XYZ file of C-alpha atoms in Angstrom:
776
model
C -24.898 -13.848 27.957
C -21.609 -15.739 27.939
C -21.308 -15.951 24.134
C -22.310 -12.264 23.942
C -19.530 -11.335 26.479
C -16.879 -13.188 24.395
C -18.180 -11.842 21.059
C -18.138 -8.322 22.334
C -14.550 -8.793 23.741
C -13.246 -10.276 20.440
C -15.032 -7.478 18.544
C -13.567 -4.723 20.556
C -10.035 -6.333 20.495
C -10.030 -6.618 16.678
C -11.501 -3.128 16.228
C -8.539 -1.720 18.205
C -6.121 -3.856 16.377
C -7.128 -2.384 13.059
C -7.653 1.156 14.393
C -3.960 1.452 15.549
C -2.638 0.356 12.058
C -3.672 3.531 10.182
C -2.755 5.576 13.126
C 0.684 4.419 13.094
C 1.042 4.777 9.403
C 0.156 8.550 9.857
C 2.749 8.794 12.535
C 5.303 7.092 10.135
C 4.469 9.328 7.159
C 6.919 12.299 8.066
C 9.663 9.901 8.605
C 9.628 7.456 5.793
C 6.961 8.863 3.254
C 3.677 7.400 2.018
C 4.817 4.812 -0.437
C 3.238 1.259 -0.711
C 6.584 0.047 0.651
C 5.772 1.730 3.932
C 2.477 0.059 4.080
C 3.753 -3.296 3.051
C 6.518 -3.118 5.867
C 3.822 -2.171 8.395
C 1.710 -5.077 7.329
C 4.644 -7.557 7.705
C 5.305 -6.290 11.252
C 1.662 -6.511 12.268
C 1.446 -9.950 10.851
C 4.583 -11.104 12.558
C 3.366 -9.755 15.834
C 0.040 -11.541 15.243
C 2.005 -14.693 14.582
C 3.856 -14.198 17.918
C 0.545 -13.743 19.633
C -0.971 -16.860 18.160
C 2.243 -18.853 18.936
C 2.008 -17.552 22.574
C -1.675 -18.561 22.845
C -0.964 -22.110 21.425
C 2.058 -22.948 23.605
C 0.920 -21.390 26.723
C -2.412 -23.379 26.642
C -0.785 -26.454 25.602
C 1.781 -26.271 28.403
C -0.240 -24.813 31.193
C -3.862 -25.718 30.482
C -6.643 -23.223 30.162
C -7.023 -22.145 33.799
C -3.315 -21.658 34.557
C -2.844 -19.900 31.154
C -5.699 -17.473 32.099
C -3.858 -16.407 35.180
C -0.566 -15.968 33.185
C -2.445 -13.786 30.720
C -3.573 -11.650 33.505
C -0.091 -10.970 34.447
C 0.523 -9.948 30.611
C -2.261 -7.332 30.915
C -0.343 -5.807 33.703
C 2.574 -5.387 31.452
C 0.492 -3.463 29.028
C -0.490 -1.009 31.759
C 3.231 -0.502 32.747
C 4.144 0.026 28.973
C 1.643 2.739 28.725
C 2.740 4.292 32.002
C 6.434 4.255 30.966
C 5.822 5.716 27.370
C 3.490 8.518 28.816
C 6.084 9.404 31.350
C 9.059 9.445 28.859
C 7.337 11.055 25.855
C 3.942 12.501 27.058
C 2.073 9.971 24.890
C 1.039 6.375 25.356
C 2.036 5.745 21.785
C 5.704 7.030 21.449
C 7.402 7.745 18.223
C 11.184 7.934 17.924
C 12.321 9.396 14.783
C 16.036 8.740 15.314
C 15.254 4.902 14.762
C 14.687 5.457 11.136
C 17.778 5.970 8.918
C 17.399 8.603 6.275
C 19.693 7.266 3.485
C 18.811 3.625 3.026
C 17.156 1.714 0.128
C 15.492 -0.597 2.601
C 14.864 1.077 5.934
C 12.884 -1.886 7.098
C 14.810 -2.547 10.128
C 14.281 1.049 11.532
C 10.599 0.996 10.596
C 10.148 -2.290 12.393
C 12.011 -1.145 15.495
C 9.940 2.135 15.659
C 6.692 0.180 15.346
C 7.839 -2.209 18.119
C 8.765 0.816 20.424
C 5.541 2.515 19.660
C 2.721 -0.231 19.829
C 4.689 -3.541 20.220
C 3.528 -4.546 23.691
C -0.300 -3.570 23.513
C -0.523 -4.863 19.923
C 0.949 -8.228 20.993
C -1.674 -8.627 23.693
C -4.453 -7.650 21.219
C -3.177 -10.158 18.689
C -3.686 -12.911 21.076
C -7.431 -12.208 21.371
C -8.912 -14.420 18.702
C -7.326 -17.861 19.428
C -7.102 -17.295 23.095
C -10.742 -16.314 23.766
C -12.107 -18.831 21.431
C -10.121 -21.468 23.299
C -11.268 -20.102 26.633
C -14.894 -20.132 25.533
C -14.588 -23.690 24.393
C -13.506 -24.668 27.893
C -16.441 -22.991 29.568
C -18.844 -25.918 28.970
C -21.393 -23.581 27.358
C -23.690 -25.408 24.798
C -22.300 -23.117 22.137
C -18.743 -23.922 23.052
C -18.845 -27.093 20.998
C -18.199 -25.092 17.855
C -16.562 -21.758 18.943
C -15.565 -20.847 15.438
C -18.563 -18.524 15.094
C -16.626 -16.067 17.273
C -14.059 -15.686 14.485
C -16.656 -13.931 12.419
C -17.151 -11.384 15.214
C -13.398 -10.856 15.413
C -13.127 -10.166 11.619
C -16.335 -7.859 11.808
C -14.493 -5.781 14.427
C -11.329 -5.810 12.326
C -13.501 -4.467 9.376
C -15.097 -1.756 11.535
C -11.686 -0.617 12.827
C -10.226 -0.459 9.177
C -13.097 1.650 7.806
C -13.841 3.756 10.900
C -10.485 5.425 10.612
C -10.626 6.894 7.211
C -14.452 7.555 7.357
C -14.996 8.620 10.995
C -11.858 9.526 12.730
C -9.604 11.104 10.165
C -12.165 13.527 8.800
C -12.746 15.153 12.176
C -10.244 18.003 12.910
C -10.746 17.651 16.605
C -9.587 14.062 16.417
C -5.851 15.162 16.303
C -3.143 12.577 16.346
C -2.474 13.321 19.988
C -6.215 12.712 20.829
C -6.169 9.500 18.738
C -3.281 8.084 20.648
C -4.961 8.779 23.955
C -8.249 7.486 22.738
C -6.742 4.280 21.488
C -4.980 3.726 24.714
C -8.367 4.280 26.543
C -9.975 1.722 24.403
C -7.217 -0.764 25.143
C -7.848 -0.276 28.926
C -11.530 -1.024 28.246
C -10.557 -3.989 26.282
C -8.273 -5.306 29.156
C -11.315 -4.955 31.423
C -13.389 -7.163 29.261
C -10.695 -9.688 29.074
C -10.303 -9.746 32.760
C -14.029 -10.626 32.967
C -13.663 -13.436 30.465
C -10.736 -14.708 32.465
C -12.830 -14.833 35.589
C -15.357 -17.026 33.855
C -12.598 -19.576 32.861
C -11.087 -19.557 36.401
C -14.593 -20.271 37.773
C -15.039 -23.254 35.518
C -13.858 -26.495 37.122
C -13.276 -28.599 33.948
C -11.350 -25.840 32.209
C -8.110 -27.388 33.539
C -8.776 -30.587 31.860
C -8.977 -28.885 28.502
C -11.833 -30.008 26.441
C -13.333 -32.981 28.133
C -16.972 -31.827 27.700
C -16.257 -31.127 23.976
C -14.760 -34.595 23.433
C -17.901 -36.167 24.817
C -20.246 -34.251 22.580
C -18.335 -32.920 19.608
C -20.052 -31.054 16.908
C -21.403 -33.649 14.333
C -20.020 -32.020 11.247
C -16.556 -31.744 12.814
C -16.500 -35.302 14.105
C -17.383 -36.828 10.748
C -14.764 -34.829 8.879
C -11.805 -34.671 11.266
C -11.973 -37.407 13.927
C -9.133 -39.500 12.291
C -7.137 -36.510 11.362
C -7.261 -34.600 14.678
C -7.113 -37.455 17.139
C -3.881 -37.745 19.150
C -0.581 -36.536 17.769
C -2.181 -34.672 14.910
C 1.008 -32.642 13.943
C 3.496 -35.644 13.761
C 2.101 -37.948 11.148
C 2.841 -37.591 7.456
C -0.734 -36.999 6.667
C -1.095 -34.176 9.105
C 2.078 -32.683 7.792
C 0.601 -32.384 4.416
C -2.591 -30.825 5.915
C -0.677 -28.342 7.816
C 1.258 -27.255 4.710
C -1.975 -26.852 2.963
C -3.216 -24.598 5.841
C -0.174 -22.490 5.522
C -0.349 -22.331 1.672
C -3.911 -21.335 1.664
C -3.367 -18.569 4.229
C -0.165 -17.378 2.461
C -1.558 -16.851 -1.067
C -4.426 -14.379 -0.243
C -1.916 -12.602 2.077
C 0.652 -12.137 -0.788
C -2.037 -11.361 -3.311
C -3.589 -8.592 -1.051
C -0.206 -6.757 -0.930
C 0.397 -7.307 -4.625
C -3.008 -6.086 -5.686
C -2.749 -3.035 -3.307
C 0.548 -2.020 -4.710
C -0.664 -2.586 -8.329
C -3.974 -0.694 -7.931
C -2.755 2.226 -5.804
C 0.526 2.681 -7.817
C 0.381 1.336 -11.296
C -3.259 1.631 -11.856
C -4.678 4.679 -9.987
C -2.846 6.493 -7.129
C -6.145 7.161 -5.350
C -6.125 8.101 -1.656
C -7.274 5.523 0.627
C -7.681 2.905 -2.034
C -5.407 0.615 -0.037
C -8.430 0.236 2.357
C -10.439 -1.721 -0.256
C -8.255 -4.842 -0.657
C -7.758 -5.297 3.151
C -11.478 -4.877 3.667
C -12.293 -7.559 1.071
C -9.689 -9.849 2.735
C -11.415 -9.431 6.048
C -14.943 -9.783 4.561
C -13.913 -13.148 3.089
C -13.067 -14.463 6.540
C -16.395 -13.154 7.868
C -18.434 -14.804 5.041
C -16.595 -18.206 5.077
C -16.501 -18.753 8.757
C -20.216 -17.927 8.972
C -21.328 -21.459 7.717
C -20.310 -20.819 4.058
C -22.739 -22.835 1.895
C -21.108 -25.594 -0.327
C -22.926 -24.636 -3.604
C -21.871 -21.125 -3.298
C -18.328 -22.009 -2.475
C -18.143 -24.244 -5.665
C -19.710 -21.480 -7.804
C -16.998 -19.013 -6.754
C -14.546 -21.705 -7.548
C -15.818 -21.834 -11.164
C -15.860 -18.064 -11.674
C -12.471 -17.145 -10.146
C -10.305 -18.726 -12.785
C -12.139 -16.652 -15.467
C -11.508 -13.507 -13.390
C -7.933 -14.416 -13.133
C -7.548 -14.669 -16.905
C -9.261 -11.238 -17.342
C -6.823 -9.669 -14.799
C -3.853 -11.297 -16.715
C -5.111 -9.861 -19.888
C -5.313 -6.403 -18.297
C -1.832 -6.666 -17.220
C -0.446 -7.792 -20.566
C -2.328 -5.025 -22.417
C -1.459 -2.238 -19.688
C -5.248 -1.511 -19.482
C -5.995 1.320 -17.014
C -9.324 2.772 -18.464
C -12.132 2.791 -17.589
C -10.655 2.970 -14.097
C -13.607 1.595 -12.354
C -13.924 -1.423 -14.467
C -10.240 -2.301 -14.483
C -9.800 -1.643 -10.728
C -13.037 -3.588 -10.044
C -11.821 -6.629 -12.120
C -8.522 -6.699 -10.093
C -10.510 -6.495 -6.768
C -13.052 -9.054 -7.841
C -10.502 -11.572 -8.829
C -8.626 -11.053 -5.501
C -11.853 -11.364 -3.488
C -12.669 -14.553 -5.474
C -9.246 -16.008 -4.552
C -9.768 -15.032 -0.936
C -13.021 -16.738 -0.782
C -11.891 -19.882 -2.276
C -8.696 -20.086 -0.157
C -10.401 -19.067 3.115
C -13.320 -21.227 2.305
C -11.069 -24.180 1.975
C -9.501 -23.342 5.460
C -13.015 -23.009 6.907
C -14.184 -26.347 5.643
C -11.021 -28.015 6.864
C -10.940 -26.571 10.377
C -10.187 -28.998 13.121
C -12.163 -29.600 16.325
C -11.945 -27.027 19.191
C -9.067 -28.756 20.957
C -6.797 -28.045 18.100
C -8.067 -24.449 17.557
C -4.989 -22.536 18.741
C -2.760 -24.700 16.522
C -5.094 -24.119 13.516
C -4.917 -20.282 13.909
C -1.131 -20.481 14.555
C -0.556 -22.235 11.087
C -3.008 -19.780 9.503
C -0.886 -16.723 11.022
C 2.186 -18.303 9.786
C 0.882 -18.416 6.277
C -0.247 -14.882 6.373
C 3.234 -13.780 7.575
C 5.105 -15.769 4.890
C 2.841 -14.357 2.211
C 3.447 -10.855 3.543
C 7.061 -11.448 3.885
C 7.454 -12.626 0.318
C 6.030 -9.269 -0.953
C 7.503 -6.895 1.452
C 11.082 -8.422 2.112
C 11.908 -10.961 -0.346
C 10.539 -9.634 -3.620
C 12.119 -6.250 -3.475
C 15.609 -7.989 -3.191
C 15.008 -10.928 -5.507
C 13.198 -8.913 -8.196
C 15.431 -5.844 -7.778
C 15.878 -5.495 -11.558
C 12.699 -6.842 -12.894
C 9.926 -4.950 -11.068
C 6.672 -6.194 -9.523
C 6.797 -9.865 -10.425
C 5.188 -11.092 -7.269
C 1.665 -9.938 -8.237
C 1.543 -11.720 -11.689
C 3.242 -14.763 -9.828
C 0.535 -14.863 -7.273
C -2.209 -14.770 -9.874
C -0.645 -17.708 -11.665
C -0.475 -19.552 -8.319
C -3.932 -18.635 -7.421
C -5.153 -20.804 -10.455
C -4.002 -23.789 -8.647
C -6.613 -23.407 -5.884
C -10.026 -24.983 -6.471
C -12.718 -26.182 -4.142
C -11.934 -29.860 -3.457
C -15.071 -30.935 -5.123
C -14.070 -29.061 -8.255
C -10.589 -30.535 -8.536
C -9.981 -32.773 -11.562
C -9.529 -36.433 -11.685
C -7.462 -38.029 -8.953
C -4.496 -38.727 -11.198
C -1.218 -36.760 -11.274
C -1.823 -32.893 -11.211
C 0.451 -32.365 -14.218
C 0.997 -34.797 -17.093
C 3.408 -34.756 -19.995
C 0.540 -33.885 -22.385
C -0.352 -30.836 -20.263
C 3.195 -29.604 -20.478
C 3.305 -29.936 -24.181
C 0.103 -28.077 -24.613
C 1.463 -25.273 -22.475
C 4.687 -25.014 -24.469
C 2.534 -24.726 -27.721
C 0.713 -21.971 -26.146
C 3.733 -20.134 -25.153
C 5.291 -20.529 -28.710
C 2.006 -19.027 -30.092
C 1.946 -16.208 -27.671
C 5.667 -15.383 -28.199
C 5.190 -15.389 -31.915
C 2.309 -13.054 -31.825
C 3.971 -10.629 -29.373
C 6.873 -10.353 -31.761
C 4.895 -10.218 -34.958
C 1.956 -7.876 -34.198
C 4.041 -4.757 -33.333
C 5.217 -4.850 -37.053
C 1.622 -4.611 -38.231
C 0.086 -2.316 -35.721
C 2.195 0.658 -34.198
C 1.287 2.767 -31.350
C 1.265 6.558 -31.460
C 4.116 8.227 -29.707
C 1.829 10.165 -27.326
C 0.134 8.047 -24.827
C -2.856 10.246 -24.514
C -3.491 10.843 -28.273
C -7.064 10.323 -29.566
C -6.165 7.315 -31.490
C -3.969 5.774 -28.740
C -6.714 3.713 -27.014
C -8.071 2.037 -30.119
C -4.516 1.222 -31.267
C -3.767 -0.295 -27.801
C -7.016 -2.439 -27.936
C -6.377 -3.582 -31.470
C -2.768 -4.389 -30.723
C -3.479 -6.073 -27.465
C -6.327 -8.152 -28.974
C -4.184 -9.351 -31.822
C -1.277 -10.319 -29.547
C -3.118 -11.849 -26.627
C -6.809 -12.606 -27.672
C -6.094 -16.015 -29.291
C -3.583 -17.198 -26.699
C -5.986 -16.203 -23.881
C -8.796 -18.273 -25.528
C -6.360 -21.213 -25.746
C -5.407 -20.750 -22.157
C -8.946 -20.861 -20.944
C -9.436 -24.098 -22.864
C -6.945 -25.563 -20.498
C -8.952 -24.475 -17.301
C -10.121 -27.919 -16.175
C -6.835 -28.982 -14.786
C -5.553 -26.357 -12.133
C -1.752 -27.036 -12.597
C -2.087 -26.906 -16.405
C -4.233 -23.691 -16.185
C -1.679 -22.061 -13.795
C 1.152 -22.869 -16.212
C -0.844 -21.555 -19.178
C -1.287 -18.173 -17.414
C 2.376 -18.159 -16.482
C 3.070 -18.769 -20.082
C 0.954 -15.753 -21.185
C 2.749 -13.501 -18.635
C 6.141 -14.688 -19.689
C 5.395 -13.900 -23.348
C 4.102 -10.385 -22.336
C 7.485 -9.428 -21.048
C 8.672 -9.244 -24.600
C 6.266 -6.433 -25.447
C 7.586 -2.999 -24.718
C 4.215 -1.474 -24.723
C 3.199 2.184 -24.765
C 6.037 3.293 -22.585
C 8.683 2.066 -24.967
C 11.693 -0.204 -24.508
C 13.024 -0.467 -20.891
C 16.565 0.660 -20.566
C 16.857 0.303 -16.839
C 14.569 -0.944 -14.013
C 15.330 -0.675 -10.263
C 13.317 -1.382 -7.212
C 13.638 -0.634 -3.615
C 11.555 -0.028 -0.645
C 10.008 3.096 -2.334
C 8.739 1.305 -5.411
C 9.737 0.650 -8.892
C 11.338 3.171 -11.225
C 11.971 2.580 -14.930
C 13.916 4.388 -17.621
C 12.320 3.830 -20.960
C 13.006 4.960 -24.461
C 10.052 6.042 -26.554
C 8.883 4.117 -29.613
C 10.219 6.706 -31.915
C 13.500 7.001 -30.057
C 13.315 10.780 -29.459
C 12.742 10.607 -25.744
C 14.162 8.908 -22.676
C 11.834 8.831 -19.686
C 11.714 8.179 -15.933
C 8.477 6.311 -14.966
C 7.236 5.626 -11.480
C 4.105 3.533 -11.653
C 2.161 5.066 -14.452
C 3.446 8.581 -13.699
C 5.963 10.424 -15.893
C 8.546 11.870 -13.540
C 10.943 13.287 -16.100
C 11.911 13.261 -19.833
C 14.931 14.225 -21.868
C 15.318 14.395 -25.588
C 17.755 11.833 -26.993
C 18.139 13.373 -30.491
C 19.446 16.819 -29.564
C 23.022 17.634 -28.981
C 24.281 19.958 -26.195
C 22.839 20.596 -22.771
C 19.388 19.044 -22.310
C 16.183 21.256 -22.418
C 13.666 21.034 -19.537
C 10.513 19.217 -20.751
C 7.078 17.870 -19.395
C 6.191 19.738 -16.232
C 9.311 21.901 -16.287
C 9.205 23.226 -19.816
C 10.750 26.659 -20.531
C 7.406 27.978 -21.847
C 5.629 26.557 -18.655
C 5.130 27.769 -15.092
C 8.716 26.860 -14.154
C 10.226 28.783 -16.974
C 8.041 31.650 -16.065
C 9.054 31.527 -12.517
C 12.697 31.844 -13.303
C 12.116 34.580 -15.964
C 10.244 36.562 -13.460
C 12.986 36.605 -10.850
C 16.024 38.835 -11.515
C 19.273 36.861 -11.631
C 20.818 38.691 -8.845
C 17.874 37.549 -6.567
C 18.438 33.911 -7.170
C 21.647 32.753 -5.485
C 20.577 29.500 -3.708
C 17.869 27.095 -4.692
C 16.381 24.149 -2.911
C 14.409 21.504 -4.863
C 12.252 18.908 -2.873
C 12.020 15.987 -5.177
C 14.858 15.190 -7.794
C 13.212 13.211 -10.554
C 15.826 13.319 -13.281
C 16.978 16.822 -12.241
C 15.075 18.726 -14.984
C 14.990 22.020 -13.183
C 18.804 22.024 -12.934
C 18.650 23.268 -16.651
C 17.712 26.728 -15.078
C 20.736 26.790 -12.949
C 23.278 29.638 -13.672
C 26.973 30.019 -12.914
C 27.572 31.184 -9.477
C 24.412 29.775 -8.078
C 24.183 26.967 -5.442
C 21.456 24.315 -6.014
C 20.508 21.677 -3.405
C 18.150 18.687 -4.317
C 16.294 16.696 -1.554
C 15.444 13.107 -2.687
C 14.240 10.183 -0.382
C 14.658 7.407 -3.011
C 18.313 6.337 -3.610
C 17.385 4.643 -6.747
C 16.226 7.944 -8.146
C 19.538 9.636 -7.105
C 21.543 6.854 -8.938
C 19.499 7.105 -12.153
C 19.553 10.971 -12.311
C 23.459 10.834 -11.914
C 23.805 8.227 -14.680
C 24.829 9.953 -17.874
C 23.806 6.967 -19.918
C 20.265 8.034 -19.392
C 20.073 11.709 -18.245
C 22.509 14.558 -18.063
C 20.698 17.253 -16.258
C 22.941 16.996 -13.232
C 26.124 16.431 -15.087
C 25.757 19.416 -17.223
C 24.409 21.611 -14.454
C 26.107 25.079 -14.789
C 25.669 26.043 -11.052
C 28.769 26.484 -8.884
C 27.399 23.833 -6.611
C 24.723 21.324 -7.468
C 24.363 18.931 -4.571
C 21.837 16.057 -3.778
C 20.892 15.456 -0.113
C 19.512 11.944 0.472
C 16.649 11.490 2.895
C 13.131 12.901 3.700
C 13.157 16.591 2.624
C 11.408 18.032 5.692
C 13.775 16.257 7.997
C 16.761 17.413 5.979
C 15.555 21.025 5.550
C 15.460 21.550 9.281
C 19.291 21.305 9.394
C 19.631 24.043 6.651
C 20.270 27.723 8.101
C 17.212 29.894 8.421
C 16.953 32.281 5.376
C 19.229 30.160 3.251
C 17.243 29.787 -0.056
C 15.946 32.315 -2.573
C 13.710 29.830 -4.180
C 12.292 26.530 -2.818
C 10.596 24.233 -5.365
C 8.322 21.579 -3.829
C 7.839 18.754 -6.199
C 8.030 15.510 -4.229
C 5.551 12.806 -4.981
C 5.356 9.036 -5.350
C 3.558 8.077 -8.497
C 0.704 10.648 -8.322
C 0.583 11.273 -4.575
C 2.177 14.162 -2.759
C 3.250 13.014 0.723
C 0.755 14.574 3.041
C 3.372 15.734 5.713
C 4.962 18.186 2.931
C 1.667 20.045 2.742
C 0.892 20.952 6.437
C 0.747 24.079 8.297
C 3.995 23.272 10.078
C 5.579 22.265 6.691
C 4.811 25.645 5.217
C 6.022 27.395 8.280
C 9.378 25.563 7.836
C 9.642 26.397 4.077
C 9.100 30.130 4.898
C 11.540 30.121 7.741
C 14.295 28.692 5.272
C 13.519 31.241 2.645
C 15.513 34.433 2.121
C 13.618 37.711 2.876
C 12.430 38.086 -0.723
C 12.292 34.383 -1.332
C 9.611 32.402 -3.368
C 8.044 29.020 -2.740
C 6.989 27.114 -5.894
C 4.555 24.103 -5.387
C 3.755 21.566 -8.142
C -0.005 20.859 -7.551
C -0.805 18.734 -10.560
C -2.745 15.791 -9.297
C -5.278 13.442 -10.955
C -7.332 12.985 -7.905
C -6.733 15.759 -5.372
C -7.647 19.317 -5.798
C -4.523 20.761 -4.264
C -4.594 24.570 -5.293
C -7.413 25.375 -2.778
C -5.511 23.447 -0.043
C -2.222 25.380 -0.724
C -4.284 28.548 -0.927
C -5.775 27.823 2.574
C -2.299 27.168 3.983
C -1.029 30.572 2.466
C -3.982 32.365 4.080
C -3.384 30.442 7.466
C 0.170 31.541 7.704
C 0.973 34.359 10.214
C 1.228 36.692 8.429
C -0.658 35.568 5.408
C 1.355 34.770 2.222
C 0.773 36.047 -1.262
C -0.301 33.273 -3.525
C -0.750 32.795 -7.287
C -1.758 29.786 -9.454
C -1.205 28.810 -13.022
C -2.782 25.994 -15.025
C -0.689 25.437 -17.964
C -1.871 23.647 -21.299
C 0.494 22.385 -23.934
C -0.101 23.712 -27.419
C -0.382 20.687 -29.847
C 2.399 20.705 -32.519
C 4.201 23.757 -31.222
C 5.993 22.790 -27.884
C 7.494 19.275 -27.981
C 7.557 17.445 -24.686
C 5.422 19.888 -22.777
C 2.871 18.441 -20.472
C -0.176 19.840 -18.756
C 0.813 20.999 -15.205
C -0.552 23.141 -12.352
C 1.826 25.298 -10.030
C 1.474 27.816 -7.394
C 3.860 30.254 -6.194
C 3.895 31.762 -2.645
C 5.825 34.656 -1.069
C 5.625 36.931 1.796
C 4.438 39.926 -0.203
C 3.105 40.484 -3.606
C 6.285 42.428 -4.396
C 8.301 39.437 -3.882
C 6.352 37.563 -6.549
C 7.397 40.205 -9.085
C 5.566 39.923 -12.540
C 3.771 36.908 -11.417
C 1.668 38.860 -8.976
C 0.222 40.886 -11.947
C -0.506 38.086 -14.380
C -1.575 37.555 -17.132
C -0.885 33.769 -16.777
C -0.698 33.753 -12.971
C -3.824 34.376 -11.061
C -5.327 33.966 -7.624
C -7.076 30.782 -6.756
C -10.721 31.116 -7.291
C -13.014 30.939 -4.465
C -12.569 31.778 -0.888
C -10.006 29.746 1.161
C -12.618 27.687 3.036
C -12.244 24.301 4.619
C -9.816 22.777 7.090
C -6.072 23.448 7.079
C -3.868 20.364 6.976
C -1.714 20.068 10.055
C 0.783 17.502 11.294
C -1.769 16.268 13.642
C -4.710 16.358 11.115
C -4.931 15.902 7.366
C -8.075 14.514 5.597
C -7.697 13.467 1.998
C -11.328 13.294 1.395
C -11.694 17.021 1.875
C -9.208 17.522 -1.034
C -10.812 15.001 -3.393
C -11.566 16.464 -6.798
C -15.288 17.049 -7.682
C -16.481 17.282 -11.206
C -16.955 21.027 -10.803
C -13.357 21.500 -10.028
C -11.821 19.376 -12.758
C -10.619 21.167 -15.907
């Protein structure tokens, strides 16, 4: 029964630890948006607190012994109860959110995000983070026969983490009755149940006489496999001799690499490859599964087999990055995730095979946690600053570093890891790759339209000629890890010389909200603003005079129809949520006042730079202002009835922030509209079926709003720069919509407005997922 008690407690604690992370992410969404940078900042906070918990567990047991430490920990449980009581008394919720802590006008609002997280869940999360090392160490001191090797409990902990991670999007979020308020109280209730389980575990330790002596029983009868491998390494002052320092550095490195790679692959897959909702769950789930597998007596033959396959997967991923491959989506995304999972299995498998005996358990977990924090900080804090002008370099860099890690039995001969001959071979490879990258574009050109029928064959032919032979040469160097890692780095370095389908990069800028690029098309006619793989704006570079609105804002598209339908005297003040390059400013007329709301300072700088785009600098309105910060927060400061038109066009890559499409958000928009005002919503999305959702929001409003929908298609060869787009217009009455209420291009949304309405305390992305029968 004793192992079951500890396993259940570890399982519950880990489940709560991972349930609170998406919950807090939803609470943060209205404040800082839903960009990958937000998730990365949250991950760094959680990993840092986890490190603090592991440090507390190690130092307190080392200084106090197990029994006295258990008494100290009981006092810490009381602090959690007090924290819940104070938060509930001050804010009415055990998980408080203080929006004033997050500044609205910073490139890197990381300090505010971390402070908000600390105030919301810092104390209970810290206590939960101590669970794995602390309870395993307690169990090892109980004298139970299974306590000789308590690492099996780590699998139970990671299983709970996996359940918490998957339960939220699949079980909690889809249920309308589980509002955010209910979720906060339910999580707090779960923490109280966990505290009761920890209390029982502490009592088992306090009743064990030899617990104060540390691990006397375990020293007399150590697990045979641990004794044979680690006796010399772990005896006495393990962490002070040079050999142990190398071992500790290896632990830290093996933990840091998968942590960094997890954030890198999450950002790449969910932003650059496919902005699919909830896709961020998959890398984290694979990360946790790898721990479960390798700490559950991972067989050596399987470990070696994974070590042989993973270098090949890494090469395929590098090739997909070099060629810009995004389709077929399932295959490419699966390739990235498979390579990531292989690296996790190899790195974590090496950690599991090098684990020390139980008396060094807390130190082992402490160094592992430090590695996880360092890997997360490298991506979330260091990379955005160091690689400010070069984009997402950390993911390719982590892939190259991953090629260094092999199972020890698979490592090359015991000589130096890198020889002069290896460097020479890599330099030859680099020269070959650079020569092909520079020569092939002169032989094979890409069509100017990325979605043209002949674009995919041209990309495959071009990429195969440029990188096929160098990739084969690189794989020939796979037997020596250091040489192979340099070979992959050489391929990636050569690939930076290829402008690709998006054209030559004129400017690149990165901050907390992602990477934005200004590119010039291959034919030189267009200058584009790109976020991830999504086109955010386009301007003709070969036309004199004021720029024409293109892409989703074309004069012959829905936005042009909107402004033609409204009499000029009805449009005095316009609000635009989402700046892009300011394309819609081309519709501004003298005497009007336009206000753009934009959360990303980099986008504001680029839109104002006349070297790239001139929509703002040539705006004809009497007033054309840009307000920096979250649009919903900033709109609350505008007077009621201020705007005749509000255009909602805020998205990060291909995802519209959920908090801008809730019942409360629509109520705010209508409140800020003039008596005959119109709300226009850009609902183009590759993965979410947004028109029915917006239609439900319109019908849910009191009184219901009039709504019309337009799905616009470009006419080939007739309208340059015009992209497929979907828009909806909402107003208080049909009369306010003018000609748009009568068609022929604008029409009601087909089908009844069924389904749940998104609210600030409930929004389920799975309900809005596009089905085949809704795709056009």
